Amino acid sequence: MSATIIDGKAFAGKVREKVAGHVSRLKDGHGITPGLAVVLVGEDPASQVYVRSKGKMTVEVGMKSVEHKLDVETSEADLLALIARLNADPDIHGILVQLPLPKHLNEDLVINSIDPAKDVDGFHISNVGLLGTGQKSMVPCTPLGCLMMLRDHHGSLSGMDAVVIGRSNIVGKPMAQLLLGDSCTVTIAHSRTKDLADVVRRADIVVAAVGRPEMVPGDWIKPGATVIDVGINRIERDGKTKLVGDVDFASCAAVAGAITPVPGGVGPMTIACLLANTVTAACRANGLAEPEGLTA
Ligand code: NDP
């Protein structure tokens, strides 16, 4: 069997088009321009790249992008004061604080100071609780992107056996909640899971969010299963730096029914979902109907 490749790059393009359509309706019909503020503390090179591409895509879909680049030495009080100003600014509908923060800043405190209605990363404790209890929330972008691709591929996920490998707060746990919300039977695996191969072999859906290059081999995959590879790992191969996922693409693609590649799978969906969350937040803030198909 040779798997269908789920093209996250193309799908993300469609999501951004949908977002752009909603943005232009908000502008033309209601005089509202959704605004996203991104806060970056310090000069971590990877974070700078992410922030740049978030800003560029925000503008491309017609939204307002505001970037706050703060010195690495910025105090917690100054960062919290900036977030308080953004919380109070009616032109800002989404606030994202780029992680990781420098060590002297308390990440939980900072994230939980964002107005939950503007928390487009979905990391605020209120949004985590709302998602966990099946209520309307801001959903973390990466798992939301995975869910959108799974729904697009399968239609209904009801009754499917899903395994999420990884239990982080930003990917694994919210992913499991979303799959449960779509009536999958969900297993969360992690570094202490006994016989991971056996657990994965039972799954119709495998989401790998581990951070270990090509850890999942094809002989762990149930024939016809759908494999969503969240991992982004840089490795050296044949003298070149290469990006690979958490699953061994070639052997898994030979057995799976569908699979996301790395790069070009989950990655592009993450920023598309950030834009989707921002337009959703702008609609909610103004008491307008939410865009369909852009939320969980
Ligand atoms: P974390 O390091 O926070 O979590 C990794 C999880 O994997 C942990 O729960 C850990 O278990 C589990 N794990 C580690 N080793 C094993 C093992 N041998 N067997 C089973 N489980 C194991 O990572 P993140 O969730 O933040 O990210 C995961 C991957 O996804 C990374 O490659 C990251 O770069 C990528 N990523 C990609 C994004 C995108 O946009 N595509 C966005 C975010 C992340 P335990 O809890 O027991 O330690």
mmCIF file of C-alpha atoms and ligand atoms in Angstrom:
data_model
loop_
_atom_site.group_PDB
_atom_site.id
_atom_site.type_symbol
_atom_site.label_atom_id
_atom_site.label_comp_id
_atom_site.label_asym_id
_atom_site.label_seq_id
_atom_site.Cartn_x
_atom_site.Cartn_y
_atom_site.Cartn_z
ATOM 1 C CA MET A 1 0.000 0.000 0.000
ATOM 2 C CA SER A 2 1.176 3.508 -0.678
ATOM 3 C CA ALA A 3 -0.280 6.262 1.466
ATOM 4 C CA THR A 4 -2.108 9.371 0.322
ATOM 5 C CA ILE A 5 0.088 12.346 1.173
ATOM 6 C CA ILE A 6 -1.851 14.930 3.156
ATOM 7 C CA ASP A 7 -0.559 18.189 1.729
ATOM 8 C CA GLY A 8 -0.475 20.561 4.696
ATOM 9 C CA LYS A 9 1.020 23.364 2.640
ATOM 10 C CA ALA A 10 -1.861 23.363 0.157
ATOM 11 C CA PHE A 11 -4.451 22.908 2.909
ATOM 12 C CA ALA A 12 -2.953 25.794 4.907
ATOM 13 C CA GLY A 13 -3.249 27.943 1.776
ATOM 14 C CA LYS A 14 -6.974 27.141 1.638
ATOM 15 C CA VAL A 15 -7.391 27.973 5.342
ATOM 16 C CA ARG A 16 -5.623 31.319 4.831
ATOM 17 C CA GLU A 17 -7.903 32.053 1.837
ATOM 18 C CA LYS A 18 -10.929 31.363 4.015
ATOM 19 C CA VAL A 19 -9.520 33.618 6.736
ATOM 20 C CA ALA A 20 -8.871 36.383 4.163
ATOM 21 C CA GLY A 21 -12.506 36.118 3.000
ATOM 22 C CA HIS A 22 -13.768 36.556 6.556
ATOM 23 C CA VAL A 23 -11.381 39.443 7.165
ATOM 24 C CA SER A 24 -12.654 41.288 4.117
ATOM 25 C CA ARG A 25 -16.280 40.682 5.206
ATOM 26 C CA LEU A 26 -15.451 42.040 8.684
ATOM 27 C CA LYS A 27 -13.806 45.103 7.150
ATOM 28 C CA ASP A 28 -16.451 45.836 4.511
ATOM 29 C CA GLY A 29 -19.522 44.881 6.503
ATOM 30 C CA HIS A 30 -18.579 46.017 10.002
ATOM 31 C CA GLY A 31 -15.545 48.311 9.726
ATOM 32 C CA ILE A 32 -13.490 45.876 11.825
ATOM 33 C CA THR A 33 -9.887 44.987 10.984
ATOM 34 C CA PRO A 34 -8.770 41.991 13.073
ATOM 35 C CA GLY A 35 -5.485 42.786 14.802
ATOM 36 C CA LEU A 36 -2.804 40.380 16.025
ATOM 37 C CA ALA A 37 -0.054 41.474 18.417
ATOM 38 C CA VAL A 38 3.041 39.299 18.692
ATOM 39 C CA VAL A 39 5.418 39.865 21.586
ATOM 40 C CA LEU A 40 9.003 38.647 21.312
ATOM 41 C CA VAL A 41 11.407 38.944 24.233
ATOM 42 C CA GLY A 42 15.085 38.526 23.334
ATOM 43 C CA GLU A 43 16.767 37.504 20.100
ATOM 44 C CA ASP A 44 16.392 33.739 19.811
ATOM 45 C CA PRO A 45 17.036 33.177 16.062
ATOM 46 C CA ALA A 46 14.317 30.523 15.594
ATOM 47 C CA SER A 47 11.755 32.717 17.401
ATOM 48 C CA GLN A 48 12.711 35.684 15.217
ATOM 49 C CA VAL A 49 12.051 33.623 12.084
ATOM 50 C CA TYR A 50 8.649 32.480 13.413
ATOM 51 C CA VAL A 51 7.642 36.013 14.406
ATOM 52 C CA ARG A 52 8.651 37.394 10.999
ATOM 53 C CA SER A 53 6.650 34.828 9.097
ATOM 54 C CA LYS A 54 3.633 35.239 11.408
ATOM 55 C CA GLY A 55 3.706 39.013 10.796
ATOM 56 C CA LYS A 56 4.013 38.569 7.028
ATOM 57 C CA MET A 57 1.102 36.135 6.785
ATOM 58 C CA THR A 58 -1.060 38.237 9.099
ATOM 59 C CA VAL A 59 -0.705 41.176 6.707
ATOM 60 C CA GLU A 60 -1.253 38.919 3.656
ATOM 61 C CA VAL A 61 -4.737 37.922 4.873
ATOM 62 C CA GLY A 62 -5.622 41.591 5.414
ATOM 63 C CA MET A 63 -5.272 41.752 9.196
ATOM 64 C CA LYS A 64 -3.342 44.278 11.233
ATOM 65 C CA SER A 65 -0.013 42.967 12.554
ATOM 66 C CA VAL A 66 1.703 44.588 15.527
ATOM 67 C CA GLU A 67 5.116 43.354 16.683
ATOM 68 C CA HIS A 68 6.610 44.191 20.051
ATOM 69 C CA LYS A 69 10.287 43.236 20.217
ATOM 70 C CA LEU A 70 11.579 43.581 23.749
ATOM 71 C CA ASP A 71 15.087 43.450 25.103
ATOM 72 C CA VAL A 72 16.200 40.098 26.568
ATOM 73 C CA GLU A 73 16.606 41.839 29.945
ATOM 74 C CA THR A 74 12.988 43.081 29.998
ATOM 75 C CA SER A 75 11.523 42.778 33.501
ATOM 76 C CA GLU A 76 8.429 40.722 34.238
ATOM 77 C CA ALA A 77 6.643 43.891 35.396
ATOM 78 C CA ASP A 78 7.303 45.638 32.069
ATOM 79 C CA LEU A 79 6.155 42.605 30.069
ATOM 80 C CA LEU A 80 2.969 42.294 32.161
ATOM 81 C CA ALA A 81 2.320 46.032 31.702
ATOM 82 C CA LEU A 82 2.596 45.645 27.912
ATOM 83 C CA ILE A 83 0.180 42.692 27.967
ATOM 84 C CA ALA A 84 -2.257 44.735 30.088
ATOM 85 C CA ARG A 85 -2.152 47.517 27.465
ATOM 86 C CA LEU A 86 -2.777 45.016 24.655
ATOM 87 C CA ASN A 87 -5.615 43.423 26.647
ATOM 88 C CA ALA A 88 -7.266 46.855 26.871
ATOM 89 C CA ASP A 89 -6.679 47.813 23.223
ATOM 90 C CA PRO A 90 -9.922 47.341 21.222
ATOM 91 C CA ASP A 91 -7.982 47.167 17.933
ATOM 92 C CA ILE A 92 -6.069 44.088 19.108
ATOM 93 C CA HIS A 93 -8.082 40.839 18.965
ATOM 94 C CA GLY A 94 -5.236 38.343 19.358
ATOM 95 C CA ILE A 95 -2.128 38.385 21.540
ATOM 96 C CA LEU A 96 0.693 35.897 21.166
ATOM 97 C CA VAL A 97 3.751 35.832 23.400
ATOM 98 C CA GLN A 98 6.450 33.922 21.550
ATOM 99 C CA LEU A 99 7.837 31.052 23.630
ATOM 100 C CA PRO A 100 10.254 30.150 25.070
ATOM 101 C CA LEU A 101 10.739 33.218 27.260
ATOM 102 C CA PRO A 102 14.100 34.059 28.860
ATOM 103 C CA LYS A 103 14.615 32.139 32.107
ATOM 104 C CA HIS A 104 13.983 35.085 34.467
ATOM 105 C CA LEU A 105 10.374 35.408 33.238
ATOM 106 C CA ASN A 106 7.626 33.177 34.639
ATOM 107 C CA GLU A 107 6.018 31.697 31.522
ATOM 108 C CA ASP A 108 2.813 30.551 33.261
ATOM 109 C CA LEU A 109 2.305 33.944 34.899
ATOM 110 C CA VAL A 110 2.860 35.765 31.614
ATOM 111 C CA ILE A 111 0.564 33.515 29.564
ATOM 112 C CA ASN A 112 -2.163 33.654 32.207
ATOM 113 C CA SER A 113 -2.048 37.462 32.172
ATOM 114 C CA ILE A 114 -3.351 37.497 28.575
ATOM 115 C CA ASP A 115 -7.098 38.117 28.262
ATOM 116 C CA PRO A 116 -8.381 34.556 27.527
ATOM 117 C CA ALA A 117 -10.585 35.969 24.743
ATOM 118 C CA LYS A 118 -7.420 37.259 23.015
ATOM 119 C CA ASP A 119 -5.279 34.190 23.802
ATOM 120 C CA VAL A 120 -4.939 32.992 20.196
ATOM 121 C CA ASP A 121 -2.343 30.376 21.208
ATOM 122 C CA GLY A 122 -4.937 28.768 23.497
ATOM 123 C CA PHE A 123 -2.425 28.306 26.331
ATOM 124 C CA HIS A 124 -4.243 30.335 29.024
ATOM 125 C CA ILE A 125 -5.432 28.119 31.862
ATOM 126 C CA SER A 126 -9.063 29.215 31.211
ATOM 127 C CA ASN A 127 -8.871 28.056 27.616
ATOM 128 C CA VAL A 128 -7.250 24.788 28.689
ATOM 129 C CA GLY A 129 -10.160 24.241 31.105
ATOM 130 C CA LEU A 130 -12.790 25.193 28.545
ATOM 131 C CA LEU A 131 -11.315 22.781 25.985
ATOM 132 C CA GLY A 132 -11.111 20.023 28.618
ATOM 133 C CA THR A 133 -14.787 20.458 29.464
ATOM 134 C CA GLY A 134 -15.907 20.625 25.843
ATOM 135 C CA GLN A 135 -16.794 24.320 25.914
ATOM 136 C CA LYS A 136 -16.077 27.053 23.385
ATOM 137 C CA SER A 137 -12.426 28.084 23.780
ATOM 138 C CA MET A 138 -9.350 29.265 21.943
ATOM 139 C CA VAL A 139 -7.729 26.052 20.711
ATOM 140 C CA PRO A 140 -3.921 25.662 20.456
ATOM 141 C CA CYS A 141 -2.896 26.161 16.828
ATOM 142 C CA THR A 142 -0.859 23.013 16.101
ATOM 143 C CA PRO A 143 -3.434 20.480 17.357
ATOM 144 C CA LEU A 144 -6.224 22.522 15.724
ATOM 145 C CA GLY A 145 -4.353 22.229 12.418
ATOM 146 C CA CYS A 146 -4.003 18.459 12.885
ATOM 147 C CA LEU A 147 -7.726 18.149 13.632
ATOM 148 C CA MET A 148 -8.666 20.170 10.541
ATOM 149 C CA MET A 149 -6.549 17.895 8.325
ATOM 150 C CA LEU A 150 -8.028 14.759 9.909
ATOM 151 C CA ARG A 151 -11.595 16.034 9.466
ATOM 152 C CA ASP A 152 -10.866 17.025 5.896
ATOM 153 C CA HIS A 153 -9.461 13.592 5.108
ATOM 154 C CA HIS A 154 -11.973 11.417 6.982
ATOM 155 C CA GLY A 155 -15.123 13.478 7.432
ATOM 156 C CA SER A 156 -16.276 11.988 10.733
ATOM 157 C CA LEU A 157 -13.680 10.660 13.189
ATOM 158 C CA SER A 158 -16.343 9.115 15.421
ATOM 159 C CA GLY A 159 -15.414 5.739 16.889
ATOM 160 C CA MET A 160 -11.876 5.683 15.527
ATOM 161 C CA ASP A 161 -8.996 4.508 17.724
ATOM 162 C CA ALA A 162 -6.471 7.326 18.069
ATOM 163 C CA VAL A 163 -3.043 7.307 19.684
ATOM 164 C CA VAL A 164 -1.286 10.552 20.506
ATOM 165 C CA ILE A 165 2.407 10.033 21.233
ATOM 166 C CA GLY A 166 3.509 12.879 23.511
ATOM 167 C CA ARG A 167 1.738 14.598 26.407
ATOM 168 C CA SER A 168 2.967 18.189 26.222
ATOM 169 C CA ASN A 169 0.627 21.033 27.135
ATOM 170 C CA ILE A 170 1.013 22.640 23.717
ATOM 171 C CA VAL A 171 0.497 19.604 21.463
ATOM 172 C CA GLY A 172 -0.144 16.177 23.009
ATOM 173 C CA LYS A 173 -2.752 16.963 25.660
ATOM 174 C CA PRO A 174 -4.887 19.404 23.614
ATOM 175 C CA MET A 175 -4.661 17.031 20.625
ATOM 176 C CA ALA A 176 -6.048 14.215 22.748
ATOM 177 C CA GLN A 177 -8.878 16.482 23.993
ATOM 178 C CA LEU A 178 -9.792 17.444 20.437
ATOM 179 C CA LEU A 179 -9.854 13.826 19.260
ATOM 180 C CA LEU A 180 -11.991 12.916 22.251
ATOM 181 C CA GLY A 181 -14.277 15.813 21.353
ATOM 182 C CA ASP A 182 -14.693 14.218 17.915
ATOM 183 C CA SER A 183 -15.600 10.916 19.603
ATOM 184 C CA CYS A 184 -12.384 8.998 18.997
ATOM 185 C CA THR A 185 -11.235 6.433 21.532
ATOM 186 C CA VAL A 186 -8.010 8.089 22.615
ATOM 187 C CA THR A 187 -4.789 6.735 24.094
ATOM 188 C CA ILE A 188 -2.049 9.158 25.158
ATOM 189 C CA ALA A 189 1.410 7.587 25.031
ATOM 190 C CA HIS A 190 4.592 9.059 26.502
ATOM 191 C CA SER A 191 8.126 8.152 27.518
ATOM 192 C CA ARG A 192 6.925 5.722 30.219
ATOM 193 C CA THR A 193 4.447 3.874 27.986
ATOM 194 C CA LYS A 194 5.052 0.113 28.021
ATOM 195 C CA ASP A 195 5.264 -1.477 24.580
ATOM 196 C CA LEU A 196 4.628 1.640 22.515
ATOM 197 C CA ALA A 197 4.776 -0.421 19.309
ATOM 198 C CA ASP A 198 1.800 -2.495 20.443
ATOM 199 C CA VAL A 199 -0.179 0.608 21.449
ATOM 200 C CA VAL A 200 0.477 2.299 18.094
ATOM 201 C CA ARG A 201 -0.391 -0.854 16.112
ATOM 202 C CA ARG A 202 -3.981 -0.667 17.380
ATOM 203 C CA ALA A 203 -4.565 2.893 16.157
ATOM 204 C CA ASP A 204 -6.584 4.088 13.175
ATOM 205 C CA ILE A 205 -5.074 7.550 13.770
ATOM 206 C CA VAL A 206 -1.512 8.117 15.011
ATOM 207 C CA VAL A 207 -0.407 11.621 15.990
ATOM 208 C CA ALA A 208 3.320 11.737 16.757
ATOM 209 C CA ALA A 209 4.467 14.743 18.813
ATOM 210 C CA VAL A 210 7.642 13.552 20.452
ATOM 211 C CA GLY A 211 10.659 15.458 19.156
ATOM 212 C CA ARG A 212 12.711 12.341 18.305
ATOM 213 C CA PRO A 213 13.762 11.994 14.668
ATOM 214 C CA GLU A 214 12.046 9.159 12.771
ATOM 215 C CA MET A 215 11.237 7.301 15.974
ATOM 216 C CA VAL A 216 8.094 5.555 14.677
ATOM 217 C CA PRO A 217 8.881 2.828 12.106
ATOM 218 C CA GLY A 218 6.452 1.530 9.505
ATOM 219 C CA ASP A 219 6.033 -1.840 11.221
ATOM 220 C CA TRP A 220 4.292 -0.077 14.150
ATOM 221 C CA ILE A 221 1.585 1.257 11.829
ATOM 222 C CA LYS A 222 -1.713 -0.547 11.296
ATOM 223 C CA PRO A 223 -2.270 -0.975 7.542
ATOM 224 C CA GLY A 224 -4.438 1.885 6.265
ATOM 225 C CA ALA A 225 -4.025 4.081 9.387
ATOM 226 C CA THR A 226 -3.688 7.847 9.152
ATOM 227 C CA VAL A 227 -0.385 9.227 10.435
ATOM 228 C CA ILE A 228 -0.043 12.864 11.485
ATOM 229 C CA ASP A 229 3.583 13.784 12.094
ATOM 230 C CA VAL A 230 3.970 16.874 14.282
ATOM 231 C CA GLY A 231 7.711 16.452 14.848
ATOM 232 C CA ILE A 232 10.218 18.917 13.466
ATOM 233 C CA ASN A 233 13.758 17.610 13.877
ATOM 234 C CA ARG A 234 16.948 18.865 12.254
ATOM 235 C CA ILE A 235 19.381 16.075 11.413
ATOM 236 C CA GLU A 236 22.627 15.743 9.475
ATOM 237 C CA ARG A 237 22.417 13.226 6.633
ATOM 238 C CA ASP A 238 24.780 12.759 3.701
ATOM 239 C CA GLY A 239 26.612 15.917 4.780
ATOM 240 C CA LYS A 240 23.436 18.005 4.634
ATOM 241 C CA THR A 241 21.082 19.408 7.256
ATOM 242 C CA LYS A 242 17.648 17.926 6.777
ATOM 243 C CA LEU A 243 14.244 18.367 8.456
ATOM 244 C CA VAL A 244 12.566 15.124 9.471
ATOM 245 C CA GLY A 245 9.529 14.259 11.539
ATOM 246 C CA ASP A 246 8.963 11.879 14.425
ATOM 247 C CA VAL A 247 7.948 9.066 12.066
ATOM 248 C CA ASP A 248 10.100 7.296 9.530
ATOM 249 C CA PHE A 249 8.314 8.654 6.480
ATOM 250 C CA ALA A 250 9.322 6.060 3.866
ATOM 251 C CA SER A 251 8.457 2.939 5.889
ATOM 252 C CA CYS A 252 5.274 4.480 7.398
ATOM 253 C CA ALA A 253 4.040 5.733 4.004
ATOM 254 C CA ALA A 254 4.349 2.172 2.679
ATOM 255 C CA VAL A 255 1.809 0.913 5.240
ATOM 256 C CA ALA A 256 -0.395 3.896 6.170
ATOM 257 C CA GLY A 257 -3.536 4.977 4.339
ATOM 258 C CA ALA A 258 -2.584 8.645 4.638
ATOM 259 C CA ILE A 259 0.358 10.549 6.074
ATOM 260 C CA THR A 260 1.588 14.111 6.538
ATOM 261 C CA PRO A 261 5.106 14.841 5.270
ATOM 262 C CA VAL A 262 7.790 16.859 7.074
ATOM 263 C CA PRO A 263 8.250 19.555 5.934
ATOM 264 C CA GLY A 264 4.945 20.525 4.308
ATOM 265 C CA GLY A 265 2.506 18.792 6.646
ATOM 266 C CA VAL A 266 1.548 20.039 10.088
ATOM 267 C CA GLY A 267 4.027 22.952 10.122
ATOM 268 C CA PRO A 268 2.242 25.270 7.641
ATOM 269 C CA MET A 269 -1.100 24.591 9.344
ATOM 270 C CA THR A 270 0.115 26.055 12.642
ATOM 271 C CA ILE A 271 0.377 29.657 11.395
ATOM 272 C CA ALA A 272 -2.808 29.264 9.315
ATOM 273 C CA CYS A 273 -4.627 28.277 12.528
ATOM 274 C CA LEU A 274 -3.152 31.245 14.371
ATOM 275 C CA LEU A 275 -4.751 33.487 11.740
ATOM 276 C CA ALA A 276 -7.987 31.486 11.989
ATOM 277 C CA ASN A 277 -8.012 31.947 15.783
ATOM 278 C CA THR A 278 -7.457 35.694 15.390
ATOM 279 C CA VAL A 279 -10.409 36.124 13.038
ATOM 280 C CA THR A 280 -12.525 33.954 15.362
ATOM 281 C CA ALA A 281 -11.503 36.139 18.320
ATOM 282 C CA ALA A 282 -12.413 39.301 16.379
ATOM 283 C CA CYS A 283 -15.879 37.881 15.580
ATOM 284 C CA ARG A 284 -16.480 36.822 19.190
ATOM 285 C CA ALA A 285 -15.289 40.209 20.538
ATOM 286 C CA ASN A 286 -17.860 41.940 18.344
ATOM 287 C CA GLY A 287 -20.752 39.536 18.957
ATOM 288 C CA LEU A 288 -20.681 38.311 15.347
ATOM 289 C CA ALA A 289 -21.205 34.776 14.053
ATOM 290 C CA GLU A 290 -17.982 32.786 14.023
ATOM 291 C CA PRO A 291 -16.500 31.661 10.730
ATOM 292 C CA GLU A 292 -17.441 28.062 9.986
ATOM 293 C CA GLY A 293 -14.752 25.396 9.689
ATOM 294 C CA LEU A 294 -12.044 27.481 11.347
ATOM 295 C CA THR A 295 -12.584 26.361 14.932
ATOM 296 C CA ALA A 296 -12.906 23.036 16.720
HETATM 297 P P1 NDP B 1 7.826 18.091 24.362
HETATM 298 O O1 NDP B 1 9.292 17.852 24.471
HETATM 299 O O2 NDP B 1 7.209 19.128 25.221
HETATM 300 O O3 NDP B 1 7.057 16.718 24.591
HETATM 301 C C1 NDP B 1 7.509 15.533 24.018
HETATM 302 C C2 NDP B 1 6.658 14.392 24.484
HETATM 303 O O4 NDP B 1 7.167 13.204 23.894
HETATM 304 C C3 NDP B 1 6.674 14.173 25.997
HETATM 305 O O5 NDP B 1 5.373 13.992 26.469
HETATM 306 C C4 NDP B 1 7.515 12.903 26.184
HETATM 307 O O6 NDP B 1 7.089 12.071 27.218
HETATM 308 C C5 NDP B 1 7.260 12.193 24.862
HETATM 309 N N1 NDP B 1 8.376 11.290 24.577
HETATM 310 C C6 NDP B 1 9.686 11.542 24.616
HETATM 311 N N2 NDP B 1 10.394 10.447 24.297
HETATM 312 C C7 NDP B 1 9.487 9.468 24.076
HETATM 313 C C8 NDP B 1 9.586 8.101 23.737
HETATM 314 N N3 NDP B 1 10.769 7.501 23.549
HETATM 315 N N4 NDP B 1 8.466 7.393 23.599
HETATM 316 C C9 NDP B 1 7.250 7.967 23.774
HETATM 317 N N5 NDP B 1 7.093 9.270 24.096
HETATM 318 C C10 NDP B 1 8.206 10.000 24.251
HETATM 319 O O7 NDP B 1 7.576 18.396 22.811
HETATM 320 P P2 NDP B 1 6.407 19.209 22.063
HETATM 321 O O8 NDP B 1 5.093 18.576 22.313
HETATM 322 O O9 NDP B 1 6.566 20.642 22.315
HETATM 323 O O10 NDP B 1 6.841 18.967 20.551
HETATM 324 C C11 NDP B 1 6.905 17.675 19.997
HETATM 325 C C12 NDP B 1 7.461 17.773 18.581
HETATM 326 O O11 NDP B 1 6.589 18.556 17.803
HETATM 327 C C13 NDP B 1 8.829 18.459 18.469
HETATM 328 O O12 NDP B 1 9.540 17.861 17.415
HETATM 329 C C14 NDP B 1 8.488 19.880 18.095
HETATM 330 O O13 NDP B 1 9.514 20.514 17.368
HETATM 331 C C15 NDP B 1 7.283 19.649 17.221
HETATM 332 N N6 NDP B 1 6.359 20.791 17.147
HETATM 333 C C16 NDP B 1 5.934 21.138 15.916
HETATM 334 C C17 NDP B 1 5.046 22.167 15.747
HETATM 335 C C18 NDP B 1 4.574 22.493 14.371
HETATM 336 O O14 NDP B 1 4.114 23.582 14.136
HETATM 337 N N7 NDP B 1 4.620 21.535 13.448
HETATM 338 C C19 NDP B 1 4.577 22.961 16.885
HETATM 339 C C20 NDP B 1 5.013 22.444 18.154
HETATM 340 C C21 NDP B 1 5.889 21.402 18.267
HETATM 341 P P3 NDP B 1 7.236 12.464 28.786
HETATM 342 O O15 NDP B 1 6.119 13.453 29.033
HETATM 343 O O16 NDP B 1 7.045 11.180 29.491
HETATM 344 O O17 NDP B 1 8.593 13.076 28.940
#
